[in-house]
Coordinates of C-alpha atoms in Angstrom, one line a residue:
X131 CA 105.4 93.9 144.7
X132 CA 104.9 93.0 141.0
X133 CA 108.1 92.1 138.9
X134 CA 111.1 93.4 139.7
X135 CA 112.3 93.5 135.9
X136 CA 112.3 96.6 134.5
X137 CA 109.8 97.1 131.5
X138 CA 110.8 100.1 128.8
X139 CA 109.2 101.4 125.6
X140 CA 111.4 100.8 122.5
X141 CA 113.0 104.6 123.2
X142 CA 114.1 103.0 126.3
X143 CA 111.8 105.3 128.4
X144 CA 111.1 103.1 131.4
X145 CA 107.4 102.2 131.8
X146 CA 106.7 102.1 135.9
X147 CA 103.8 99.5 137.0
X148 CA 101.3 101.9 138.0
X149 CA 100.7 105.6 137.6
X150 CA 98.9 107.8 139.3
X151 CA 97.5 111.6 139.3
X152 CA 100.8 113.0 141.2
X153 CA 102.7 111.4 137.5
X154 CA 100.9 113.6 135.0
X155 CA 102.4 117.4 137.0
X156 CA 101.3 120.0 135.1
X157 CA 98.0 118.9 133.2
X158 CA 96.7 121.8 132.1
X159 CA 93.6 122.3 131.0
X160 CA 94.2 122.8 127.1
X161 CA 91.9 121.8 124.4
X162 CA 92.0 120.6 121.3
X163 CA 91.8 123.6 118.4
X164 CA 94.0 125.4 120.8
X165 CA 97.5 126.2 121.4
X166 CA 100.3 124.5 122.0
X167 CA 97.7 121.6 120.2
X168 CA 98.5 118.6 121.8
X169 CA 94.9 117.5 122.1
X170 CA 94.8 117.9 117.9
X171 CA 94.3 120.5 115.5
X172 CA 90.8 120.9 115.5
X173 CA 88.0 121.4 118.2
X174 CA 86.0 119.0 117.2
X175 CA 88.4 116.4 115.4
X176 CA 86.2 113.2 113.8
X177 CA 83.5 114.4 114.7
X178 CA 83.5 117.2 112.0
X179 CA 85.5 115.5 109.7
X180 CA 86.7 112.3 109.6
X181 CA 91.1 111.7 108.4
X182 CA 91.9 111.3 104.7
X183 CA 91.9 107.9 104.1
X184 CA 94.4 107.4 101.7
X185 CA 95.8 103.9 99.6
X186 CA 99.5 104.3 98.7
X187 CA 99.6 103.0 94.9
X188 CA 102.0 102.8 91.9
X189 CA 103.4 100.3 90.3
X190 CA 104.7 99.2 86.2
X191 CA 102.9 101.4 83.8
X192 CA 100.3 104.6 84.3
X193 CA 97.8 102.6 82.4
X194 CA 98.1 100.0 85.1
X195 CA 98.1 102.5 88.5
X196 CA 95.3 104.5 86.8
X197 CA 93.0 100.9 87.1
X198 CA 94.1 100.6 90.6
X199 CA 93.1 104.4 91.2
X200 CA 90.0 103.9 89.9
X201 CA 89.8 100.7 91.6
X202 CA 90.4 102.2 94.9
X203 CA 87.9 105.5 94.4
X204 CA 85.1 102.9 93.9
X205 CA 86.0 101.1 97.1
X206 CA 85.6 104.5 99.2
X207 CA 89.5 105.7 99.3
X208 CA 89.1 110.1 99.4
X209 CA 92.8 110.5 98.9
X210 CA 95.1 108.7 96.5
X211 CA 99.0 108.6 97.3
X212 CA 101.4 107.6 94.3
X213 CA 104.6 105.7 94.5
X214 CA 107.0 105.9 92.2
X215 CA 109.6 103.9 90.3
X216 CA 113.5 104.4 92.0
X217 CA 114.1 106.4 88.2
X218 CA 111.7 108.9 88.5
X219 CA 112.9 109.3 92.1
X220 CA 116.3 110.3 91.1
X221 CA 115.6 111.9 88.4
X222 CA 116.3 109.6 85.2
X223 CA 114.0 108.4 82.4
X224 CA 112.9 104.9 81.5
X225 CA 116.0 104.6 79.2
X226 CA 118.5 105.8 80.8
X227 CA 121.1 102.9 81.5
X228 CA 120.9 103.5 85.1
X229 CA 117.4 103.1 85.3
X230 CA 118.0 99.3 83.9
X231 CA 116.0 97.1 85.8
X232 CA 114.4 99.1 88.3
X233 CA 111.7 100.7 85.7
X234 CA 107.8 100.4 87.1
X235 CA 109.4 98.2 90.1
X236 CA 108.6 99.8 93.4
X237 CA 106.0 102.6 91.5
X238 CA 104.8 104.1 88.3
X239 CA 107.5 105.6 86.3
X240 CA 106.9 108.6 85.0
X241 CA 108.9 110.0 82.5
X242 CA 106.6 112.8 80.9
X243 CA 104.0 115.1 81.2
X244 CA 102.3 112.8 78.7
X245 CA 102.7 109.5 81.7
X246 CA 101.2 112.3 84.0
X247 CA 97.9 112.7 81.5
X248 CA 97.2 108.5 81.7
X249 CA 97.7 108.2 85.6
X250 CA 95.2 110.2 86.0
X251 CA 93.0 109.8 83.3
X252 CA 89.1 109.9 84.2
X253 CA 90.0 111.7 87.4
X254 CA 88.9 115.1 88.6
X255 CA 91.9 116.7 90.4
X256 CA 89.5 119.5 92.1
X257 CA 87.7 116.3 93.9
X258 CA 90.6 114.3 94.7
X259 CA 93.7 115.3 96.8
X260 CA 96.9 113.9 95.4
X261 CA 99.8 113.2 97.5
X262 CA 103.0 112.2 96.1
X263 CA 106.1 110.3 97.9
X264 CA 108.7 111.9 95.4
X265 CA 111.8 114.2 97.0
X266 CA 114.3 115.1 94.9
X267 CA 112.8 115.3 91.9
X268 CA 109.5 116.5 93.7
X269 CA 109.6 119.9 91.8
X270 CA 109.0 118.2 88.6
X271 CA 106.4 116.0 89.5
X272 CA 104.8 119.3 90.7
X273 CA 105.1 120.6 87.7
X274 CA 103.7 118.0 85.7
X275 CA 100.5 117.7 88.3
X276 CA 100.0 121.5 87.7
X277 CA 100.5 121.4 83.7
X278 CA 97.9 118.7 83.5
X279 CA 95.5 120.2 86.2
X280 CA 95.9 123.6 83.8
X281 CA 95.1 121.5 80.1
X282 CA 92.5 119.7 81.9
X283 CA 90.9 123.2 82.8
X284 CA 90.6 122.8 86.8
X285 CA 91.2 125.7 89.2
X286 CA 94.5 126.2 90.4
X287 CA 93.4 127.3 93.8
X288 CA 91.0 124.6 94.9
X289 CA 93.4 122.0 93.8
X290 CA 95.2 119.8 97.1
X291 CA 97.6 117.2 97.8
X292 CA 101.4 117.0 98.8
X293 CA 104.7 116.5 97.6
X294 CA 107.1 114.6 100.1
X295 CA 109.8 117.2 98.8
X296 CA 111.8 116.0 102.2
X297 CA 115.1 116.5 101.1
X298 CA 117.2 115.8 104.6
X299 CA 115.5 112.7 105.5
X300 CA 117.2 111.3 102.2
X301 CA 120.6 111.9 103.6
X302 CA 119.6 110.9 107.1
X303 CA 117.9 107.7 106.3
X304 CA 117.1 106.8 102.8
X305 CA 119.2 108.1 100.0
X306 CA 117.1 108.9 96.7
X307 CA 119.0 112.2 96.5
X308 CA 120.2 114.1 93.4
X309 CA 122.3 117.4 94.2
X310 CA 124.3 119.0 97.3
X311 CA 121.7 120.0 100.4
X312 CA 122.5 123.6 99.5
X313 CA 121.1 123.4 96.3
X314 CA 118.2 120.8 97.1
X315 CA 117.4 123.7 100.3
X316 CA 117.2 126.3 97.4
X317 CA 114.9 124.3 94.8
X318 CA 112.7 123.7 98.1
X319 CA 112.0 127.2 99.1
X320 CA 111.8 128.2 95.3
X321 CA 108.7 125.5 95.8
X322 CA 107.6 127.0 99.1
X323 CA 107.2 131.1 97.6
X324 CA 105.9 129.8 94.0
X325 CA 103.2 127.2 95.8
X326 CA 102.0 130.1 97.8
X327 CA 100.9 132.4 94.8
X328 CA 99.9 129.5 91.8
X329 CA 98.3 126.7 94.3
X330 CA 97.9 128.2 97.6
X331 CA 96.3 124.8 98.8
X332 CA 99.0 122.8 98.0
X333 CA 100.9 121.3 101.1
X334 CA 104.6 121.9 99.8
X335 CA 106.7 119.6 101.9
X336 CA 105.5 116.6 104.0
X337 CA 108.3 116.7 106.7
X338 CA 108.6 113.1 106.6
X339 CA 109.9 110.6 109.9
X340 CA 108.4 107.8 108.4
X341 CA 111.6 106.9 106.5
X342 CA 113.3 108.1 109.9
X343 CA 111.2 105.2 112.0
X344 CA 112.0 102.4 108.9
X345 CA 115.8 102.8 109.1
X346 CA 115.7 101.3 112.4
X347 CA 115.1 104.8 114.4
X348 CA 113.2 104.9 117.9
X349 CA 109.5 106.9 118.4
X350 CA 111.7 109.7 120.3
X351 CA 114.2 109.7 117.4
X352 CA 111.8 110.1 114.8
X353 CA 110.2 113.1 115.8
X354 CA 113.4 114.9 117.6
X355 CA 114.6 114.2 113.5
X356 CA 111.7 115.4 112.0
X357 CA 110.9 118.7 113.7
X358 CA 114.7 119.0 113.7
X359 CA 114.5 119.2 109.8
X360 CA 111.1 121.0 110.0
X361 CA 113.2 123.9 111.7
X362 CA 115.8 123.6 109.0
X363 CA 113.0 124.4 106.6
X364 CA 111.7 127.0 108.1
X365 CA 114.8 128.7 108.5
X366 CA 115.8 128.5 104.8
X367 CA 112.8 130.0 103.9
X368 CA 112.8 132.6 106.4
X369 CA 116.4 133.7 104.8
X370 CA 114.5 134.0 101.6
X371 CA 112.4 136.5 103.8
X372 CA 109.2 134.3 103.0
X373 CA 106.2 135.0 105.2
X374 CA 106.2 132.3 107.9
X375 CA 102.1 132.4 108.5
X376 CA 101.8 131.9 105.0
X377 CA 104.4 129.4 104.3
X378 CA 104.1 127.9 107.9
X379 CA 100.3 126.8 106.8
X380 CA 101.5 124.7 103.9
X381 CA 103.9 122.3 106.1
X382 CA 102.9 119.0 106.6
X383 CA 104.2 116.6 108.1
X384 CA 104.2 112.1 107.9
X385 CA 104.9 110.3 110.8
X386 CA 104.9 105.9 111.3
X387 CA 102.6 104.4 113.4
X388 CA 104.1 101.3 114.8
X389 CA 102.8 98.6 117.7
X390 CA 103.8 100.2 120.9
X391 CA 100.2 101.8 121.2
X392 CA 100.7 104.3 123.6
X393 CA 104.2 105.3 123.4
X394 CA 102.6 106.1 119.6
X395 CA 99.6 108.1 120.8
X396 CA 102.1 109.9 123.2
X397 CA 104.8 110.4 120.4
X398 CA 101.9 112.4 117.9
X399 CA 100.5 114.5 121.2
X400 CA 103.9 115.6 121.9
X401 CA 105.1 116.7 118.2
X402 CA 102.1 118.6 118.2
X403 CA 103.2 120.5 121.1
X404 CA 106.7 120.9 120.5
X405 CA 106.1 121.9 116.7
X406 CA 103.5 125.1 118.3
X407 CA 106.6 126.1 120.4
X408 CA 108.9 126.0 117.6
X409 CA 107.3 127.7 115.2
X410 CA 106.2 130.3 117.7
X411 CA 109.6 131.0 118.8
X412 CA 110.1 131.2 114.8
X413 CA 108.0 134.3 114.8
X414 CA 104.7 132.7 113.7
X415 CA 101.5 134.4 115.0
X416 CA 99.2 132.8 112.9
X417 CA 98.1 130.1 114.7
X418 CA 97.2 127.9 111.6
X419 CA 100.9 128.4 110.9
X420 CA 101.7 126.7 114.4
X421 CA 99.8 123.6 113.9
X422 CA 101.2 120.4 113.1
X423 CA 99.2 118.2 110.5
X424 CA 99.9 115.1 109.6
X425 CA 99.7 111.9 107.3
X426 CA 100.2 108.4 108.9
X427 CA 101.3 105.3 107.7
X428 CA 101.5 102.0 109.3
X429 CA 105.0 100.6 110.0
X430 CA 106.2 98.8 106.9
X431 CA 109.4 97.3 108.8
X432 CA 106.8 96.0 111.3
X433 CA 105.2 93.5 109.0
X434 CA 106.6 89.7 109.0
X435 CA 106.9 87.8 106.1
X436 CA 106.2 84.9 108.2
X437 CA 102.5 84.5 109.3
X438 CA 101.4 87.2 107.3
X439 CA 97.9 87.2 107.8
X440 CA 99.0 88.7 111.9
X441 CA 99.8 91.5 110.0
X442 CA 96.3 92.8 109.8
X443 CA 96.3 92.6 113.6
X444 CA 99.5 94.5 113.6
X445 CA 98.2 97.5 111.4
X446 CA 94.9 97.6 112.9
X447 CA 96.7 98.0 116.6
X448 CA 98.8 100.7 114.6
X449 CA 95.6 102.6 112.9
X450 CA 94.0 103.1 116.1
X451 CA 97.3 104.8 117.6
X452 CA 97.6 107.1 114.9
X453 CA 93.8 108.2 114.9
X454 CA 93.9 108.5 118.9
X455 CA 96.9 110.4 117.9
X456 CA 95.1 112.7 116.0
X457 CA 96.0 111.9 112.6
X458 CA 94.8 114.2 109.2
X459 CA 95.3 111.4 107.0
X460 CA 96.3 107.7 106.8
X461 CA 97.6 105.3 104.7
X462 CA 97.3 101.4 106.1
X463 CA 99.7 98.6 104.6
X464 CA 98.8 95.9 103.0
X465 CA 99.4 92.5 105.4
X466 CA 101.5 90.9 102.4
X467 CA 104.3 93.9 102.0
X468 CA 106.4 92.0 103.4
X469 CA 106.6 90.1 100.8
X470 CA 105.5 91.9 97.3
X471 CA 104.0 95.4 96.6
X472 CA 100.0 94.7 97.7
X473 CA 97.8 92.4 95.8
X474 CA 94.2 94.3 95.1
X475 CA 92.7 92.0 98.0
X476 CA 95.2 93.2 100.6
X477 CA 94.9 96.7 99.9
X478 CA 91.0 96.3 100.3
X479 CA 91.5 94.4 103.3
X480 CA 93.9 97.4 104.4
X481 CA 91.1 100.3 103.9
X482 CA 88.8 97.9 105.1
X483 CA 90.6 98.8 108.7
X484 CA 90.7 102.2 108.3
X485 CA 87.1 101.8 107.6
X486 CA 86.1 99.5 110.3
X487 CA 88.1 101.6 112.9
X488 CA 86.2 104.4 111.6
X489 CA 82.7 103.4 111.6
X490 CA 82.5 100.5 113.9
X491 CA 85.2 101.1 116.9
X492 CA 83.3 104.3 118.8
X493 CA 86.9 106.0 118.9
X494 CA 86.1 108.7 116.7
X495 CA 82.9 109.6 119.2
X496 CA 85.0 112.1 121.0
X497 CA 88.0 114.4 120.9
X498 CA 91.4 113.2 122.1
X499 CA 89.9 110.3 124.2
X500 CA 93.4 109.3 126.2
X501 CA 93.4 112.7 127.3
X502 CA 93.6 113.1 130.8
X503 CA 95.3 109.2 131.0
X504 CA 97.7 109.4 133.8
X505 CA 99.7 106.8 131.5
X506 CA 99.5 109.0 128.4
X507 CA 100.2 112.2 129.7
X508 CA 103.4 111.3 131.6
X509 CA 104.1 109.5 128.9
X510 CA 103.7 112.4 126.1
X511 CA 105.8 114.3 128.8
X512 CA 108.6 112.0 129.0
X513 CA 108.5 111.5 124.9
X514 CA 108.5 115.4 124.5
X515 CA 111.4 115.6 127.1
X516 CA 113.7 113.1 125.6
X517 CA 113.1 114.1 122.4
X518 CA 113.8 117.6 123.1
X519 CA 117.0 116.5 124.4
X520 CA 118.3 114.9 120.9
X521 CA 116.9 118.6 119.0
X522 CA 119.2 120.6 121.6
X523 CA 122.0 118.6 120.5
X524 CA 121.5 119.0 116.9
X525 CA 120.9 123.0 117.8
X526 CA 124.4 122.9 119.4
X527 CA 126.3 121.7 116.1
X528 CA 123.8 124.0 114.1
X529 CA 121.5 122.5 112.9
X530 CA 120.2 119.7 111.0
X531 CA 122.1 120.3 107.7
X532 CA 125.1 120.2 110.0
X533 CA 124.2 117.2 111.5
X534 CA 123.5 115.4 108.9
X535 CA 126.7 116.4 107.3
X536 CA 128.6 115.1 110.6
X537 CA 126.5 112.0 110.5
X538 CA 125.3 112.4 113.5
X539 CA 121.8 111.5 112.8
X540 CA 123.0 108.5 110.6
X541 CA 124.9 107.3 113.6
X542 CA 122.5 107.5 115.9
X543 CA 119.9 105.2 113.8
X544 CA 121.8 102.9 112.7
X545 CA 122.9 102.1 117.0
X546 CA 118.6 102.1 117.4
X547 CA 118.4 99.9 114.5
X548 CA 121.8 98.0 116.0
X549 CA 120.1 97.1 119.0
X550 CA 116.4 96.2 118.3
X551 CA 117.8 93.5 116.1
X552 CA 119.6 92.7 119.0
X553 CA 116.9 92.3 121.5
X554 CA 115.0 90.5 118.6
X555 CA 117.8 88.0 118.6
X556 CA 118.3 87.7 122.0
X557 CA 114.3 87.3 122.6
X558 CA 114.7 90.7 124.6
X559 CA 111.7 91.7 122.4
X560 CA 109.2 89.3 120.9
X561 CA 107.8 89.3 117.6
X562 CA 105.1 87.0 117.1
X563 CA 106.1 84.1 114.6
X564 CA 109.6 85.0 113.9
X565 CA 111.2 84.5 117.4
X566 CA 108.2 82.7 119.2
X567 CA 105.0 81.2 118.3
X568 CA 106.3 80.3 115.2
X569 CA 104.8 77.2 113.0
X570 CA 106.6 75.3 110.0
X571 CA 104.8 77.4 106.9
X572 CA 104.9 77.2 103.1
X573 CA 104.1 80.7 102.0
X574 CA 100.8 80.6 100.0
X575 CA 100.3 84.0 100.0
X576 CA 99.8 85.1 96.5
X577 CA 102.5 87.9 95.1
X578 CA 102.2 90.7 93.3
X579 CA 104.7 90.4 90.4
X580 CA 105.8 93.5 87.7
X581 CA 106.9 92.5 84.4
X582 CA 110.1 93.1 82.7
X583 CA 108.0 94.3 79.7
X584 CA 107.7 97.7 81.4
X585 CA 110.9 99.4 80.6
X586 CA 110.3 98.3 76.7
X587 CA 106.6 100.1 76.8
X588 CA 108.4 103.0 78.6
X589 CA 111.1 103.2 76.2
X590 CA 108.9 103.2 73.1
X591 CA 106.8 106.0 74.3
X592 CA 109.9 108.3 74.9
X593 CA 111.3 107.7 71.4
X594 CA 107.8 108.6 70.2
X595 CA 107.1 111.5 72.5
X596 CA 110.8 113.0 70.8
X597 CA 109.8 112.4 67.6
X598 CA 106.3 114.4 68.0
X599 CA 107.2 117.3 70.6
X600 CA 108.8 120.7 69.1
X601 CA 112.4 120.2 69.8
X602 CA 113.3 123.3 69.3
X603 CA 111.2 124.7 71.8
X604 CA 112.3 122.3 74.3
X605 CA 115.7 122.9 74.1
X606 CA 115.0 126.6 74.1
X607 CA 113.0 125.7 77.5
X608 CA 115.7 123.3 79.0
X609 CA 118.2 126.7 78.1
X610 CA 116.0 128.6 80.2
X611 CA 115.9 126.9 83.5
X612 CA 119.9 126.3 83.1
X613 CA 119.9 130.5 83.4
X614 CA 117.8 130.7 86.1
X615 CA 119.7 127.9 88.2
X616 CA 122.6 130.0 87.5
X617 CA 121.2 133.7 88.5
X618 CA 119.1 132.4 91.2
X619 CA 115.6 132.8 90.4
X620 CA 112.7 130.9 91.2
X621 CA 112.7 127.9 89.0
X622 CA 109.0 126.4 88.7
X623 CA 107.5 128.8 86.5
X624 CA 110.7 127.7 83.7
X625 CA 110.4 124.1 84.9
X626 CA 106.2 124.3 84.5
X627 CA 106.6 125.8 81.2
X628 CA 109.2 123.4 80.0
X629 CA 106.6 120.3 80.7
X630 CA 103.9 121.9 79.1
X631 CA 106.6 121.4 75.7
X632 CA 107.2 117.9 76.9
X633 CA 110.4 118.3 78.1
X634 CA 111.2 114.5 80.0
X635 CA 111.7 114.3 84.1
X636 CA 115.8 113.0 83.2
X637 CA 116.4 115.9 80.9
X638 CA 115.3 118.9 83.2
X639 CA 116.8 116.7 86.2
X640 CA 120.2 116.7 83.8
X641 CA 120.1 120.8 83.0
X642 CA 120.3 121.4 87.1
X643 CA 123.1 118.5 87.1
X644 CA 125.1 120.9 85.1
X645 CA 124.5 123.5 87.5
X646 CA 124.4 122.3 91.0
X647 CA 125.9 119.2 90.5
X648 CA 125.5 115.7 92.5
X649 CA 125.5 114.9 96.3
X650 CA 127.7 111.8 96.9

């Protein structure tokens, strides 16, 4: 017999030495483009169309991230994803006193429609889908992308992208919120049923474990979180009697890819099928409404600031789980995160991977290629099983908002979180050069430093954009969506029109502040 020690993935689901056919009971014959999905979304997957391959970017000024767009579009990137300062996150403009010190740090800050018009400057937003890693003030951000696609004369209904618009993970795991969940749930939906009429192509949420996975959660956890707050979603908008085929198209979803390669592959097979069930048992009949798409990124608390070169090793392991998983779109970190936001050479090196994995590795040839694995079926069954388990639980206190509110889903990260550091620290789990292998280094990487300058530049432009814009007709706007908050209507079309009169992200964040008040 091999060794006796028992081997486990990190979700603690115990890994046996061999597996055979009797392991995978109940392999059906399902195939890919076909419900419950687990063999992916489309029939013929990579073959037809390869994933989005997207470079997550933003960082001081817009003048600055619009170079590094351009940058990336000429280096073969189809998708651009923007990061944005904390801020414009929680809805307060570059002079704001809270936003001291933190302006153009971990993203662009954007304070106005007029920031909006510069970031993307030069680029046609028919061609180019935009996704956007912004939550609570996600509506907004909307808002401006819309206004500018409008003055820049492009078609409403071909334009694509996402908005994270995730409001739960940010009490679960990550905090950049701004109002109660009640009222967060509302601006949502109001999202969801004005999305489907003005920019029907527009995915409106991006259901998002990612942040899940980064606050120490396990692969099982992650997605038992995520389609947890999927359903929460989906309910809310169902109580606003949306249509759930039309809504249910527009939900995406963004997962983490880290180094356990098959536990990974197994983890995105089995969302796939549990999200078909759920949204089936929902009422959806449309089956584009049942399928799960989503948008990967490599695991940003896997990278090591020591040795950071083995990160490229790391996220390449990590691409090719997330395309065998069946991934839409992907978004591969640069090897020197760990240590600054991504130099212009890392970020190249990073779609270089995508890139490589694409055109060089053959694993694109053919649909679902682990299928039939007597390793990675069990495996997706044993992942679907146990994460089942934790969404029953949350069911039984009713439902994510619930469980959120009784911290349940807090707790239970933070024990994950507890003890992986523990089995780091007890050499349980090895991590190559931090707890073995390591070597006595000076870090030569070069980092990628923001200057203080920003705010200043950010300032300027706001007192100027006051100065210029029709004050009276802001305020008349800002007035306006502080009655609709209050009587319940949708709120984009007052919050479009009051960008289009420059209105600033802080003073329509402020108006629903009055209303809704803050979550603390």
């Amino acid at each position: 017999m091999g060794n006796k020690k028992k081997i486990a993935t990190d979700s603690g689901i115990e890994i046996k030495q061999l597996y055979i056919a009797a392991d995978t009971t109940g392999l059906s014959s399902e195939l890919p483009g076909d419900f419950p999905y687990t063999r992916g979304v489309q029939p013929d997957m990579y073959r037809g169309k390869l994933w989005t391959m997207r470079q997550y970017a933003g960082f001081s000024t817009a003048e600055e991230s619009n170079k590094r767009y351009h940058y990336l579009l000429s280096q073969g990137v189809n998708g651009l994803s923007v990061a944005f300062d904390l801020p414009t996150q929680i809805g307060y403009d570059s002079d704001h006193s809270l936003a001291d010190g933190e302006v153009g740090k971990v993203g662009v800050a954007i304070d106005s429609l007029e920031d909006m018009e510069i970031l993307f400057q030069g680029i046609n937003l028919e061609e180019v889908s935009s996704s956007m890693t912004i939550n609570a003030s996600g509506f907004i951000l909307l808002a401006f992308y819309v206004a500018l696609a409008k003055k820049n004369g492009a078609d409403l209904k071909k334009i694509t992208g996402t908005i994270q618009n995730d409001i739960l993970k940010e009490y679960a795991a990550r905090g950049t919120y701004i109002y109660p969940p009640k009222a967060s749930m509302r601006i949502i939906t109001d999202i969801f049923e004005w999305c489907a009429k003005e920019v029907p192509k527009w995915n409106t949420i991006s259901i998002s474990g990612y942040h899940i996975r980064e606050a120490g959660s396990t692969a099982v956890q992650e997605i038992a979180f995520t389609l947890s707050n999927g359903k929460a979603y989906v309910k809310a908008a169902l109580e606003k009697g949306l249509d759930i085929n039309i809504f249910g198209k527009r939900l995406s979803f963004f997962f983490n890819a880290h180094n356990n390669l098959f536990e990974e592959v197994a983890k995105f097979r089995a969302a796939r099928r549990m999200w078909a069930t759920i949204m089936k048992d929902l009422g959806a009949t449309d089956p584009k409404a049942m399928m799960l798409r989503f948008h990967t990124q490599t695991g940003g608390s896997t990278l090591t600031a020591q040795q950071p070169q083995n990160n490229i090793s790391r996220v390449t392991i990590q691409t090719i789980a997330a395309v065998l998983g069946g991934t839409q779109s992907l978004h591969t970190n640069g090897y020197d995160e760990a240590l600054s936001l991504p130099t212009e050479e890392a970020a190249r090196i990073a779609l270089r991977t995508q890139q490589i994995v694409a055109f060089e590795s053959g694993v694109t040839d053919t649909v679902d290629p682990l299928a039939g694995s007597y390793f990675v079926e069990a495996l997706t069954n044993e992942v679907e099983a146990a994460a089942q388990q934790l969404i029953e639980k949350i069911d039984a206190m009713g439902g994510s908002v619930a469980a959120i509110e009784e911290g349940f889903m807090q707790n239970e990260i933070a024990k994950s979180a507890y003890e992986y550091q523990r089995n780091i620290e007890s050499s349980e789990k090895i991590i190559v050069g931090v707890n073995k292998f390591q070597v006595n280094e000076k870090n030569t990487t070069p980092v990628f430093k923001i200057d203080e300058s920003i705010q200043k530049i950010q300032t300027d432009k706001l007192k100027a954009l006051r100065a210029r814009r029709d004050n009276t007709k802001a305020a008349a706007c800002l007035k306006t969506i502080n009655e609709k908050a209050v009587s319940g209507e949708n709120l984009m079309p007052a919050v479009v029109e009051a960008v289009e009169n420059y209105c600033t992200l802080g003073e329509i964040a402020d108006e629903l502040r009055k209303v809704f008040g803050e979550y603390k």
